[in-house]
Structure formats: structure tokens, C-alpha cells
Amino acid sequence: MSEQSVTTPANAAAGEKAKRKGKPFYRRFLDWWKGGRFIALVVLFALAVLRLADPGVVSALRLRSFDVYQILKPREPPSPRPVVIVDLDEESLKAIGQWPWPRDVLAQMLGNLTKMGAAAVGFDIVFAEPDRLSVSLVAGRAAERGLSEATIAELKTLPSNDAMFADVLKQSRAVLGQSAFGSVIGGDERLPPSGPWARRDDPGVKAQDFIRPYVSVIRNIPDFERASPGLGMITVQADPDGIVRRAPALLNVKDRLFPSLIVEMFRVAAGPRTPAFSRTTAAGVNSIAIQTRPEPFQIQTTPQGDIWVYYAKPGEITKDLYVSAKDVIAGTVDPQRIAGKFALVGTSAVGLRDIRATPLEQNLPGVEVHANMIETVMQKAGLIREAGSIAAELIFAVVAGILLIIFLPMIGAGWGLGITLIVVGVLTGTSWYFFAERRELIDVTYPGLSTIFMYSLLTFTSFSKTAAERRQVRGAFAQYLSPALVEQLAAEPDRLQLGGEMKEMTLLFCDLRGFTTISESFKTNPQGLTRLINKFLTPMTDIIMARQGTIDKYMGDCIMAFWNAPLDDPLHVQHAADSALAMFDEMPKLNERLKAEAEAENRPFH
């Protein structure tokens, strides 16, 4: 036994690390970014670009997360509710007849709502054509029914249903609905009046630059437009997934601004001649103000002129929201259900109702969307999506990704997973807090999923790198160590010392006695000599490896092996001696097999 410096495959592998350690700083810095870190940095940049592009899948995930917040915490409606829906329901259709009803019936309904003290009445309906049931129109066809000239003349003197409805409109605080379209429709292409509206825009900007453009309007007949105190757009544009989350407060039709139905109802409730204006900054539309006293009534909007609706839970509170149209027409409704409230005329009847999907309900009558808008504004409960939210979310995702790139390879996947889950949990909790306490919408999906994806990518690349190193170790030592030692060394490659090491070892040399004589008997059969040597070397090698030995080299018929390297073996002397004794024990058995083979092949055995 002696103390020696031994060059092994471990030393060779460790030597490569020593070379890297001696490199200049900039080279080591470049090496630091190689592999997983550089790939992760590229992916992080791609994720940032993806967020800025905001494709449909990213937007859909974000909006769905906001829906979950509304489902978990819907808006609590005020009590009593400031809105009432005059419902053209099934009972009303049975009592009065199929829709459309004669306008004199609607005049009776509007007159009763006005007498009961409705703050404003909004029709989620467009009266685009004259009433075909008017007496004057019937008189034109009366001759065909055999009526006398005198009777026909008397019928023509009676006011039309439209005239009766127009007279009631003039004395009410009603707002008629009209609908904007993104394509040209047939008929009158002129735009309706937009009421006493003005713009207060910062220099160089105008509201139309931020609001979705439309090109045509389905409008009411001229007599109603002149008589009605207000005209409001009932157009509601759903998001690409079909869910109505935001409803326009202002619409841009051919570069002119028009208020929505509910915004116009607020203005008319303050007085038919009350002026209103929109406020626009460089960031977009900021708000709408109605010139009430003592201070203007403010309606906050998104930069695109929308109201982000905060929905109340439907269903269980519906009975407090609806009254039947037939009861209003008959005058049997308790006036307290109407007095001081915003009355919306719409329908829940099958075949007539305008069905909308919302975050809380897939089949909500469209008139309830307007009702939720009114309550959202009156409670000042509109959801807020700050202009800086996108930048904050992007910065969070990038910073979290960079920190993972730097530290995850150092701390390992286990600690990294724990920290990643904590970060995502804090982000989720913060997002929920801002929604629950301040109604602010902060996206948790992009920064959260980005952080998780970066962790997964770095963990995978680190695992791949470790697996490659283990394959390298296995390849280098498979021929020299037992499989168990190879796996142990592959699991702990750091046990390889840089530049080699000095240690006490036990060495073993073993060769065949009389090999020269033996080889001469195989002059005409070199393949036979090779097989003979293999039959000797294989069992001897197995004996050495079974006792933690390392095969250094084969030299013809000679085996050189050592113990206590590359892995420590406190019993290296004993294991080496046991190997030598086991080889002595194996040789008689091997000789017997070789002798039998020689006799079978009719050749001498040495």
C-alpha cells in the first residue's frame, strides 16, 4: 500500500471544471448564461411580448378571472332598489294582446308611470315604424268594409295612436331607445339629434379617438324624436366570448357622440334641458358629468367610454325588480314601487326578450343589464381597471422571472417550488383584496401563470442538465466501477475533486501464469485466444467490482485495479484482500471449465 496521486476518469472530468474556473470573468459570465438560463431569458422576453400583443387566449383568461371575482362576491343591491323594470311579460301579452301593442296603450302606461312619480322612464325598445293600428290608418281602409263617408271622415279626425303617444312623451321624463350598428343599414342614413351634450377634451385629443366607431343608427320615427325628452343608445357589445362585462356610456357614430340609454336617463331625471359633457384626457375618456346642483353628477368610465358593470346576483331578488306592464297600464301598481325610481320598459316574454350572457348568468334579459348599469352608477360601484395595471402586471412577471433565472439553479427545485407558490399566492391574495375592498381589477392570470411557467422551464432544464451530467459520469465509469458505485457517483457528482487528490489506496495486479506458452498454442486461432482471455478477465472483473474495486486498465492478460478511489472506502485493504482470495477460489473452477473446453476442441490445455 502506498500514498499516490492517481489519474482517473474522475480527475479528467474534474479537470474540465478547473479549466473553467480559470477563465476570465466575462467568459465565466457568458458560461453562466449558457443552457437553461439563456433559454429561460428568451422565453421570458417572449412572454412579455405575448402580453403586450394581448391575443384572444390571454385576454379570455384575464376576463374569466374577473368573472370569478364577481361570482365569489357579487354586488349587493341597495334597498330599496332605485330601479324598476316594467315587464312586458307573458301575463301582459295574454291580457293586452300580441306585441307590438297599439301606441295608445303605451301612452296609457307612460302616463301612469309619470303620475306615479318615476324619476325617468327608459324604453329598451326602438319605435322605428308608425303604429299600423292607428285609427287614421284604419280609416283609409274603412271604405272597403262598407263604412259611410261620414263615418270615415269622423274617424280621420281622431288623433293617431302615434300622436297620442307623442303628446304623453312631451309631458314625461322618458328616454327612447335607439340602436347603433357597425355596418350600413337601409333606409334613412341621417343621424338622430344627440341632445344637449358637449365635450371637454384636453388639447389635441377628442373622445371619438378612443370610442368604438359605428356607422348607422336604427332610430325612432321623427314625431317621437321631436317629442321625447331624451334619446339613448341601447346598443350593448359583448366581449369576444359572448359575455357582457362592459356596456357603453358613450357611442361614436360617424364621429358624433351619442349617450347610452342609462346615461340619458340620468340626464333627463335631472331635467330634460339639463346639459351634460364628457371629459377626455390623453389617456382616454375619463368621465361623464351631468350639470346637476349643487355639484355635477359624475359617471366614471373606462378610457373607451364604457362602464364596467358590477352585477348583482340574479334570481332571488328579481321579485323586487320587476312589475308587470299590465298592472301599470291598469293603474293597480302600488305607486311606491315607482315613485322616484328609474323605470325601464323591457320584456322577459319568451320570443321577445333580448337574452344576454353575463359573468353571473348565461341567460339574463337584456333589460337587466341596463338595470345593473343604473345601480352600478348610483352606488358608485363601477369596477375599475387602472391604466397602469398592465404595466404593473408586466413588471411583476418580468421581475419574478428574472429572480427565478438567477436564484432557482442555486436553491434547487424544492425551495424554488415553495417560493413560487408563495409568490403566486401573494399575488392572488393582493388581486382579491383590491377587488373586494376597492373594486379594482388586477390580473392574476398572466403574472401568475408566467411565474409558474418560468419555474417549470428552469426546473426542466436543470433536470435535463443534471441527467446529462449523470449520463456522462455513467459513461466514464461504467467500465471501471460496479453498477452500484456508478449510480452512487452519478447521484453525487460533486464528490469528484477538482484536479485530483492524494489518498491512501490499495492496488491489485493479476495476470495469467505462462501466458506466453498459452498464446503460442493459439497461433492459428487468434479469435480463440481472445475468447480465452475474456473468459478469464470477465469473472475476475466481476469479483473486483463486487467488492467496490475500480478497474484501472487491462494489459493483455493483466488486470490492474485499485480501491478507495474515486469513492472513499474505509475498508479498502480488506476489500482488496477479499478480492484476491476470491480470485484464488474462482481459478480452480475456471480451470475445470477451460480444461473441458480444450478437450472438446481436441487441443492441449496448459
CSV table of N, CA and C in Angstrom, one decimal, residues 71-200:
chain,number,residue,atom,x,y,z
A,71,ILE,N,-68.4,36.3,-9.3
A,71,ILE,CA,-69.2,35.2,-8.8
A,71,ILE,C,-69.0,35.0,-7.3
A,72,LEU,N,-67.8,35.2,-6.8
A,72,LEU,CA,-67.5,35.0,-5.4
A,72,LEU,C,-68.0,36.1,-4.6
A,73,LYS,N,-68.0,37.3,-5.2
A,73,LYS,CA,-68.6,38.5,-4.4
A,73,LYS,C,-69.4,39.4,-5.3
A,74,PRO,N,-70.6,39.0,-5.6
A,74,PRO,CA,-71.5,39.8,-6.4
A,74,PRO,C,-71.8,41.1,-5.7
A,75,ARG,N,-72.3,42.1,-6.5
A,75,ARG,CA,-72.7,43.4,-5.9
A,75,ARG,C,-73.9,43.2,-5.0
A,76,GLU,N,-73.9,43.8,-3.9
A,76,GLU,CA,-75.1,43.9,-3.0
A,76,GLU,C,-76.0,45.0,-3.5
A,77,PRO,N,-77.2,44.7,-4.0
A,77,PRO,CA,-78.1,45.8,-4.4
A,77,PRO,C,-78.6,46.6,-3.3
A,78,PRO,N,-78.8,47.9,-3.5
A,78,PRO,CA,-79.4,48.8,-2.4
A,78,PRO,C,-80.8,48.4,-2.1
A,79,SER,N,-81.2,48.8,-0.9
A,79,SER,CA,-82.6,48.5,-0.5
A,79,SER,C,-83.2,49.8,0.1
A,80,PRO,N,-84.3,50.3,-0.5
A,80,PRO,CA,-85.0,49.8,-1.7
A,80,PRO,C,-84.2,50.0,-3.0
A,81,ARG,N,-84.5,49.2,-4.0
A,81,ARG,CA,-83.8,49.3,-5.2
A,81,ARG,C,-84.2,50.6,-6.0
A,82,PRO,N,-83.3,51.3,-6.6
A,82,PRO,CA,-83.6,52.5,-7.3
A,82,PRO,C,-84.1,52.3,-8.7
A,83,VAL,N,-84.2,51.0,-9.1
A,83,VAL,CA,-84.7,50.7,-10.5
A,83,VAL,C,-85.9,49.8,-10.4
A,84,VAL,N,-86.8,50.0,-11.4
A,84,VAL,CA,-87.9,49.0,-11.5
A,84,VAL,C,-88.0,48.7,-13.0
A,85,ILE,N,-88.3,47.5,-13.3
A,85,ILE,CA,-88.4,47.0,-14.7
A,85,ILE,C,-89.9,46.8,-15.0
A,86,VAL,N,-90.4,47.6,-15.9
A,86,VAL,CA,-91.8,47.4,-16.3
A,86,VAL,C,-91.8,46.3,-17.4
A,87,ASP,N,-92.2,45.1,-17.0
A,87,ASP,CA,-92.0,43.9,-17.8
A,87,ASP,C,-93.2,43.6,-18.7
A,88,LEU,N,-92.8,43.5,-20.0
A,88,LEU,CA,-93.8,43.1,-21.0
A,88,LEU,C,-93.8,41.5,-20.9
A,89,ASP,N,-94.4,41.0,-19.9
A,89,ASP,CA,-94.3,39.6,-19.6
A,89,ASP,C,-95.4,38.8,-20.3
A,90,GLU,N,-95.4,37.5,-20.0
A,90,GLU,CA,-96.4,36.6,-20.6
A,90,GLU,C,-97.8,37.0,-20.2
A,91,GLU,N,-98.0,37.3,-18.9
A,91,GLU,CA,-99.4,37.7,-18.5
A,91,GLU,C,-99.8,39.0,-19.2
A,92,SER,N,-98.9,39.9,-19.4
A,92,SER,CA,-99.3,41.2,-20.1
A,92,SER,C,-99.7,40.9,-21.5
A,93,LEU,N,-99.0,40.0,-22.2
A,93,LEU,CA,-99.3,39.7,-23.6
A,93,LEU,C,-100.7,39.0,-23.6
A,94,LYS,N,-101.0,38.1,-22.7
A,94,LYS,CA,-102.3,37.5,-22.7
A,94,LYS,C,-103.4,38.5,-22.4
A,95,ALA,N,-103.1,39.4,-21.6
A,95,ALA,CA,-104.2,40.4,-21.2
A,95,ALA,C,-104.4,41.4,-22.3
A,96,ILE,N,-103.4,41.9,-23.0
A,96,ILE,CA,-103.5,43.0,-23.9
A,96,ILE,C,-103.4,42.6,-25.3
A,97,GLY,N,-102.7,41.5,-25.6
A,97,GLY,CA,-102.6,41.0,-27.0
A,97,GLY,C,-101.1,40.9,-27.4
A,98,GLN,N,-100.9,40.4,-28.6
A,98,GLN,CA,-99.6,40.2,-29.1
A,98,GLN,C,-98.8,41.5,-29.3
A,99,TRP,N,-97.5,41.5,-29.2
A,99,TRP,CA,-96.7,42.6,-29.5
A,99,TRP,C,-96.5,42.8,-31.0
A,100,PRO,N,-96.4,44.0,-31.5
A,100,PRO,CA,-96.4,45.3,-30.8
A,100,PRO,C,-97.8,45.8,-30.4
A,101,TRP,N,-97.9,46.4,-29.2
A,101,TRP,CA,-99.2,46.9,-28.8
A,101,TRP,C,-99.5,48.2,-29.4
A,102,PRO,N,-100.8,48.6,-29.5
A,102,PRO,CA,-101.1,49.9,-30.0
A,102,PRO,C,-100.4,51.0,-29.2
A,103,ARG,N,-100.0,52.1,-29.8
A,103,ARG,CA,-99.3,53.1,-29.1
A,103,ARG,C,-100.2,53.9,-28.1
A,104,ASP,N,-101.5,53.8,-28.2
A,104,ASP,CA,-102.3,54.5,-27.2
A,104,ASP,C,-102.2,53.7,-25.9
A,105,VAL,N,-102.0,52.4,-26.0
A,105,VAL,CA,-101.8,51.6,-24.8
A,105,VAL,C,-100.5,52.0,-24.1
A,106,LEU,N,-99.5,52.1,-24.9
A,106,LEU,CA,-98.2,52.6,-24.4
A,106,LEU,C,-98.3,54.0,-23.8
A,107,ALA,N,-99.1,54.8,-24.4
A,107,ALA,CA,-99.3,56.2,-23.9
A,107,ALA,C,-99.9,56.1,-22.5
A,108,GLN,N,-100.9,55.2,-22.4
A,108,GLN,CA,-101.5,55.0,-21.0
A,108,GLN,C,-100.5,54.5,-20.0
A,109,MET,N,-99.6,53.6,-20.4
A,109,MET,CA,-98.6,53.1,-19.5
A,109,MET,C,-97.7,54.2,-19.1
A,110,LEU,N,-97.2,55.0,-20.1
A,110,LEU,CA,-96.2,56.0,-19.8
A,110,LEU,C,-96.9,57.1,-18.9
A,111,GLY,N,-98.1,57.4,-19.2
A,111,GLY,CA,-98.8,58.4,-18.4
A,111,GLY,C,-98.9,58.0,-17.0
A,112,ASN,N,-99.2,56.7,-16.8
A,112,ASN,CA,-99.3,56.2,-15.4
A,112,ASN,C,-98.0,56.3,-14.7
A,113,LEU,N,-96.9,55.9,-15.4
A,113,LEU,CA,-95.6,55.9,-14.8
A,113,LEU,C,-95.2,57.4,-14.4
A,114,THR,N,-95.6,58.3,-15.2
A,114,THR,CA,-95.3,59.7,-14.9
A,114,THR,C,-96.1,60.2,-13.7
A,115,LYS,N,-97.4,59.8,-13.6
A,115,LYS,CA,-98.2,60.2,-12.5
A,115,LYS,C,-97.7,59.5,-11.2
A,116,MET,N,-97.2,58.3,-11.3
A,116,MET,CA,-96.7,57.7,-10.1
A,116,MET,C,-95.3,58.2,-9.6
A,117,GLY,N,-94.7,59.1,-10.4
A,117,GLY,CA,-93.5,59.8,-10.0
A,117,GLY,C,-92.2,59.1,-10.4
A,118,ALA,N,-92.2,58.4,-11.5
A,118,ALA,CA,-90.9,57.8,-12.0
A,118,ALA,C,-89.9,58.9,-12.2
A,119,ALA,N,-88.7,58.7,-11.7
A,119,ALA,CA,-87.6,59.7,-11.9
A,119,ALA,C,-87.3,59.8,-13.4
A,120,ALA,N,-87.3,58.7,-14.1
A,120,ALA,CA,-87.1,58.7,-15.6
A,120,ALA,C,-87.6,57.4,-16.1
A,121,VAL,N,-88.1,57.4,-17.3
A,121,VAL,CA,-88.6,56.1,-17.9
A,121,VAL,C,-87.7,55.9,-19.2
A,122,GLY,N,-87.1,54.7,-19.2
A,122,GLY,CA,-86.3,54.3,-20.4
A,122,GLY,C,-86.9,53.2,-21.1
A,123,PHE,N,-87.1,53.3,-22.4
A,123,PHE,CA,-87.6,52.3,-23.3
A,123,PHE,C,-86.5,51.5,-23.9
A,124,ASP,N,-86.4,50.2,-23.5
A,124,ASP,CA,-85.4,49.3,-24.2
A,124,ASP,C,-86.0,48.8,-25.5
A,125,ILE,N,-86.6,49.7,-26.2
A,125,ILE,CA,-87.3,49.4,-27.4
A,125,ILE,C,-87.1,50.6,-28.4
A,126,VAL,N,-87.1,50.3,-29.7
A,126,VAL,CA,-87.0,51.3,-30.7
A,126,VAL,C,-88.3,51.3,-31.5
A,127,PHE,N,-88.9,52.5,-31.6
A,127,PHE,CA,-90.1,52.7,-32.3
A,127,PHE,C,-89.8,53.2,-33.7
A,128,ALA,N,-89.4,52.3,-34.6
A,128,ALA,CA,-88.8,52.6,-35.9
A,128,ALA,C,-89.9,52.8,-37.0
A,129,GLU,N,-91.1,52.4,-36.7
A,129,GLU,CA,-92.2,52.5,-37.7
A,129,GLU,C,-93.4,53.0,-37.1
A,130,PRO,N,-94.3,53.7,-37.9
A,130,PRO,CA,-95.6,54.2,-37.4
A,130,PRO,C,-96.5,53.0,-36.9
A,131,ASP,N,-97.4,53.3,-36.0
A,131,ASP,CA,-98.3,52.3,-35.5
A,131,ASP,C,-99.3,51.9,-36.6
A,132,ARG,N,-99.3,50.7,-37.0
A,132,ARG,CA,-100.2,50.3,-38.0
A,132,ARG,C,-101.7,50.1,-37.6
A,133,LEU,N,-101.9,50.2,-36.2
A,133,LEU,CA,-103.2,50.1,-35.7
A,133,LEU,C,-103.9,51.4,-35.4
A,134,SER,N,-103.3,52.5,-35.8
A,134,SER,CA,-103.8,53.8,-35.6
A,134,SER,C,-105.2,53.9,-36.3
A,135,VAL,N,-106.1,54.7,-35.7
A,135,VAL,CA,-107.4,54.8,-36.2
A,135,VAL,C,-107.4,55.5,-37.6
A,136,SER,N,-106.5,56.5,-37.8
A,136,SER,CA,-106.4,57.2,-39.1
A,136,SER,C,-106.0,56.2,-40.2
A,137,LEU,N,-105.1,55.3,-39.9
A,137,LEU,CA,-104.7,54.3,-40.9
A,137,LEU,C,-105.8,53.3,-41.2
A,138,VAL,N,-106.6,52.9,-40.2
A,138,VAL,CA,-107.7,52.1,-40.4
A,138,VAL,C,-108.8,52.7,-41.2
A,139,ALA,N,-108.9,54.1,-41.0
A,139,ALA,CA,-109.9,54.8,-41.8
A,139,ALA,C,-109.7,54.8,-43.3
A,140,GLY,N,-108.4,54.7,-43.6
A,140,GLY,CA,-108.0,54.7,-45.0
A,140,GLY,C,-108.5,53.4,-45.7
A,141,ARG,N,-108.8,52.3,-44.9
A,141,ARG,CA,-109.2,51.1,-45.5
A,141,ARG,C,-110.7,50.8,-45.1
A,142,ALA,N,-111.3,51.8,-44.5
A,142,ALA,CA,-112.7,51.6,-44.0
A,142,ALA,C,-113.7,51.5,-45.1
A,143,ALA,N,-113.4,52.2,-46.3
A,143,ALA,CA,-114.4,52.1,-47.4
A,143,ALA,C,-114.5,50.7,-47.9
A,144,GLU,N,-113.5,49.9,-47.8
A,144,GLU,CA,-113.5,48.5,-48.2
A,144,GLU,C,-114.4,47.7,-47.3
A,145,ARG,N,-114.7,48.2,-46.1
A,145,ARG,CA,-115.5,47.5,-45.1
A,145,ARG,C,-117.0,48.0,-45.1
A,146,GLY,N,-117.3,48.9,-46.1
A,146,GLY,CA,-118.7,49.3,-46.2
A,146,GLY,C,-119.1,50.5,-45.3
A,147,LEU,N,-118.1,51.2,-44.7
A,147,LEU,CA,-118.5,52.3,-43.8
A,147,LEU,C,-118.9,53.5,-44.7
A,148,SER,N,-119.7,54.3,-44.1
A,148,SER,CA,-120.2,55.5,-44.8
A,148,SER,C,-119.1,56.6,-44.9
A,149,GLU,N,-119.2,57.5,-45.8
A,149,GLU,CA,-118.3,58.6,-45.9
A,149,GLU,C,-118.2,59.4,-44.7
A,150,ALA,N,-119.4,59.7,-44.1
A,150,ALA,CA,-119.4,60.5,-42.8
A,150,ALA,C,-118.6,59.8,-41.7
A,151,THR,N,-118.8,58.5,-41.6
A,151,THR,CA,-118.1,57.7,-40.6
A,151,THR,C,-116.6,57.8,-40.8
A,152,ILE,N,-116.2,57.6,-42.1
A,152,ILE,CA,-114.8,57.6,-42.5
A,152,ILE,C,-114.2,59.0,-42.1
A,153,ALA,N,-114.9,60.1,-42.5
A,153,ALA,CA,-114.4,61.4,-42.2
A,153,ALA,C,-114.3,61.7,-40.7
A,154,GLU,N,-115.2,61.1,-39.9
A,154,GLU,CA,-115.1,61.3,-38.5
A,154,GLU,C,-113.9,60.5,-37.9
A,155,LEU,N,-113.7,59.3,-38.4
A,155,LEU,CA,-112.5,58.5,-38.0
A,155,LEU,C,-111.2,59.3,-38.3
A,156,LYS,N,-111.2,59.9,-39.4
A,156,LYS,CA,-109.9,60.6,-39.8
A,156,LYS,C,-109.6,61.8,-38.9
A,157,THR,N,-110.7,62.3,-38.3
A,157,THR,CA,-110.4,63.5,-37.4
A,157,THR,C,-109.9,63.1,-36.0
A,158,LEU,N,-109.9,61.8,-35.7
A,158,LEU,CA,-109.4,61.3,-34.4
A,158,LEU,C,-107.9,61.3,-34.5
A,159,PRO,N,-107.3,61.6,-33.3
A,159,PRO,CA,-105.8,61.5,-33.3
A,159,PRO,C,-105.3,60.1,-33.5
A,160,SER,N,-104.1,60.0,-34.1
A,160,SER,CA,-103.5,58.7,-34.3
A,160,SER,C,-102.9,58.2,-33.0
A,161,ASN,N,-102.6,56.9,-32.9
A,161,ASN,CA,-102.0,56.4,-31.7
A,161,ASN,C,-100.6,57.0,-31.5
A,162,ASP,N,-99.9,57.2,-32.6
A,162,ASP,CA,-98.6,57.8,-32.5
A,162,ASP,C,-98.7,59.2,-32.0
A,163,ALA,N,-99.7,60.0,-32.4
A,163,ALA,CA,-99.9,61.4,-31.9
A,163,ALA,C,-100.2,61.3,-30.4
A,164,MET,N,-101.0,60.4,-30.0
A,164,MET,CA,-101.3,60.3,-28.5
A,164,MET,C,-100.1,59.9,-27.7
A,165,PHE,N,-99.3,59.0,-28.2
A,165,PHE,CA,-98.0,58.7,-27.5
A,165,PHE,C,-97.0,59.8,-27.5
A,166,ALA,N,-97.0,60.6,-28.6
A,166,ALA,CA,-96.1,61.7,-28.7
A,166,ALA,C,-96.5,62.8,-27.7
A,167,ASP,N,-97.8,63.0,-27.5
A,167,ASP,CA,-98.3,64.0,-26.6
A,167,ASP,C,-97.9,63.6,-25.1
A,168,VAL,N,-98.0,62.3,-24.8
A,168,VAL,CA,-97.6,61.9,-23.5
A,168,VAL,C,-96.1,62.0,-23.3
A,169,LEU,N,-95.3,61.7,-24.4
A,169,LEU,CA,-93.9,61.8,-24.3
A,169,LEU,C,-93.4,63.3,-23.9
A,170,LYS,N,-94.1,64.3,-24.5
A,170,LYS,CA,-93.7,65.6,-24.2
A,170,LYS,C,-93.9,66.0,-22.8
A,171,GLN,N,-94.8,65.4,-22.1
A,171,GLN,CA,-95.1,65.7,-20.7
A,171,GLN,C,-94.4,64.8,-19.7
A,172,SER,N,-93.5,63.9,-20.2
A,172,SER,CA,-92.9,62.9,-19.3
A,172,SER,C,-91.4,63.2,-19.2
A,173,ARG,N,-90.8,62.3,-18.5
A,173,ARG,CA,-89.3,62.2,-18.5
A,173,ARG,C,-88.9,60.9,-19.0
A,174,ALA,N,-89.2,60.7,-20.3
A,174,ALA,CA,-89.0,59.4,-20.9
A,174,ALA,C,-87.7,59.5,-21.9
A,175,VAL,N,-87.1,58.4,-22.0
A,175,VAL,CA,-85.9,58.3,-22.9
A,175,VAL,C,-86.2,57.1,-23.9
A,176,LEU,N,-86.2,57.4,-25.2
A,176,LEU,CA,-86.5,56.4,-26.1
A,176,LEU,C,-85.2,55.7,-26.6
A,177,GLY,N,-85.2,54.4,-26.8
A,177,GLY,CA,-84.0,53.7,-27.2
A,177,GLY,C,-83.8,53.8,-28.7
A,178,GLN,N,-82.6,53.8,-29.1
A,178,GLN,CA,-82.2,53.7,-30.5
A,178,GLN,C,-80.9,52.8,-30.5
A,179,SER,N,-80.7,52.2,-31.7
A,179,SER,CA,-79.6,51.2,-31.8
A,179,SER,C,-78.6,51.6,-32.8
A,180,ALA,N,-77.3,51.5,-32.5
A,180,ALA,CA,-76.2,51.7,-33.4
A,180,ALA,C,-75.7,50.4,-34.0
A,181,PHE,N,-75.2,50.5,-35.2
A,181,PHE,CA,-74.7,49.3,-35.9
A,181,PHE,C,-73.4,49.7,-36.6
A,182,GLY,N,-72.5,48.6,-36.7
A,182,GLY,CA,-71.2,48.8,-37.3
A,182,GLY,C,-71.2,48.7,-38.8
A,183,SER,N,-72.4,48.4,-39.4
A,183,SER,CA,-72.5,48.3,-40.8
A,183,SER,C,-73.6,49.2,-41.3
A,184,VAL,N,-73.6,49.5,-42.6
A,184,VAL,CA,-74.7,50.4,-43.1
A,184,VAL,C,-75.9,49.6,-43.3
A,185,ILE,N,-77.0,50.2,-42.8
A,185,ILE,CA,-78.3,49.6,-43.0
A,185,ILE,C,-79.2,50.4,-43.9
A,186,GLY,N,-80.2,49.8,-44.4
A,186,GLY,CA,-81.1,50.5,-45.4
A,186,GLY,C,-81.9,51.6,-44.7
A,187,GLY,N,-82.5,52.5,-45.5
A,187,GLY,CA,-83.4,53.5,-45.0
A,187,GLY,C,-82.7,54.8,-44.8
A,188,ASP,N,-83.2,55.6,-43.9
A,188,ASP,CA,-82.7,56.9,-43.6
A,188,ASP,C,-81.3,56.9,-43.0
A,189,GLU,N,-80.3,57.4,-43.7
A,189,GLU,CA,-79.0,57.4,-43.2
A,189,GLU,C,-78.6,58.6,-42.3
A,190,ARG,N,-79.6,59.5,-42.1
A,190,ARG,CA,-79.3,60.7,-41.3
A,190,ARG,C,-79.2,60.3,-39.8
A,191,LEU,N,-78.5,61.0,-39.1
A,191,LEU,CA,-78.3,60.7,-37.7
A,191,LEU,C,-79.3,61.4,-36.8
A,192,PRO,N,-79.8,60.8,-35.8
A,192,PRO,CA,-80.8,61.5,-34.9
A,192,PRO,C,-80.1,62.6,-34.1
A,193,PRO,N,-80.9,63.5,-33.5
A,193,PRO,CA,-80.3,64.5,-32.6
A,193,PRO,C,-79.6,63.8,-31.4
A,194,SER,N,-78.6,64.5,-30.8
A,194,SER,CA,-77.9,63.9,-29.7
A,194,SER,C,-78.1,64.6,-28.4
A,195,GLY,N,-79.0,65.6,-28.4
A,195,GLY,CA,-79.4,66.3,-27.1
A,195,GLY,C,-78.3,67.3,-26.7
A,196,PRO,N,-78.5,67.9,-25.5
A,196,PRO,CA,-77.6,68.9,-25.0
A,196,PRO,C,-76.3,68.4,-24.5
A,197,TRP,N,-75.5,67.8,-25.4
A,197,TRP,CA,-74.2,67.2,-25.0
A,197,TRP,C,-73.1,68.0,-25.5
A,198,ALA,N,-72.0,68.1,-24.7
A,198,ALA,CA,-70.8,68.8,-25.1
A,198,ALA,C,-69.6,68.0,-24.7
A,199,ARG,N,-68.4,68.4,-25.3
A,199,ARG,CA,-67.2,67.7,-25.0
A,199,ARG,C,-66.2,68.7,-24.3
A,200,ARG,N,-65.5,68.2,-23.3
A,200,ARG,CA,-64.4,68.9,-22.7
A,200,ARG,C,-63.2,68.1,-22.8
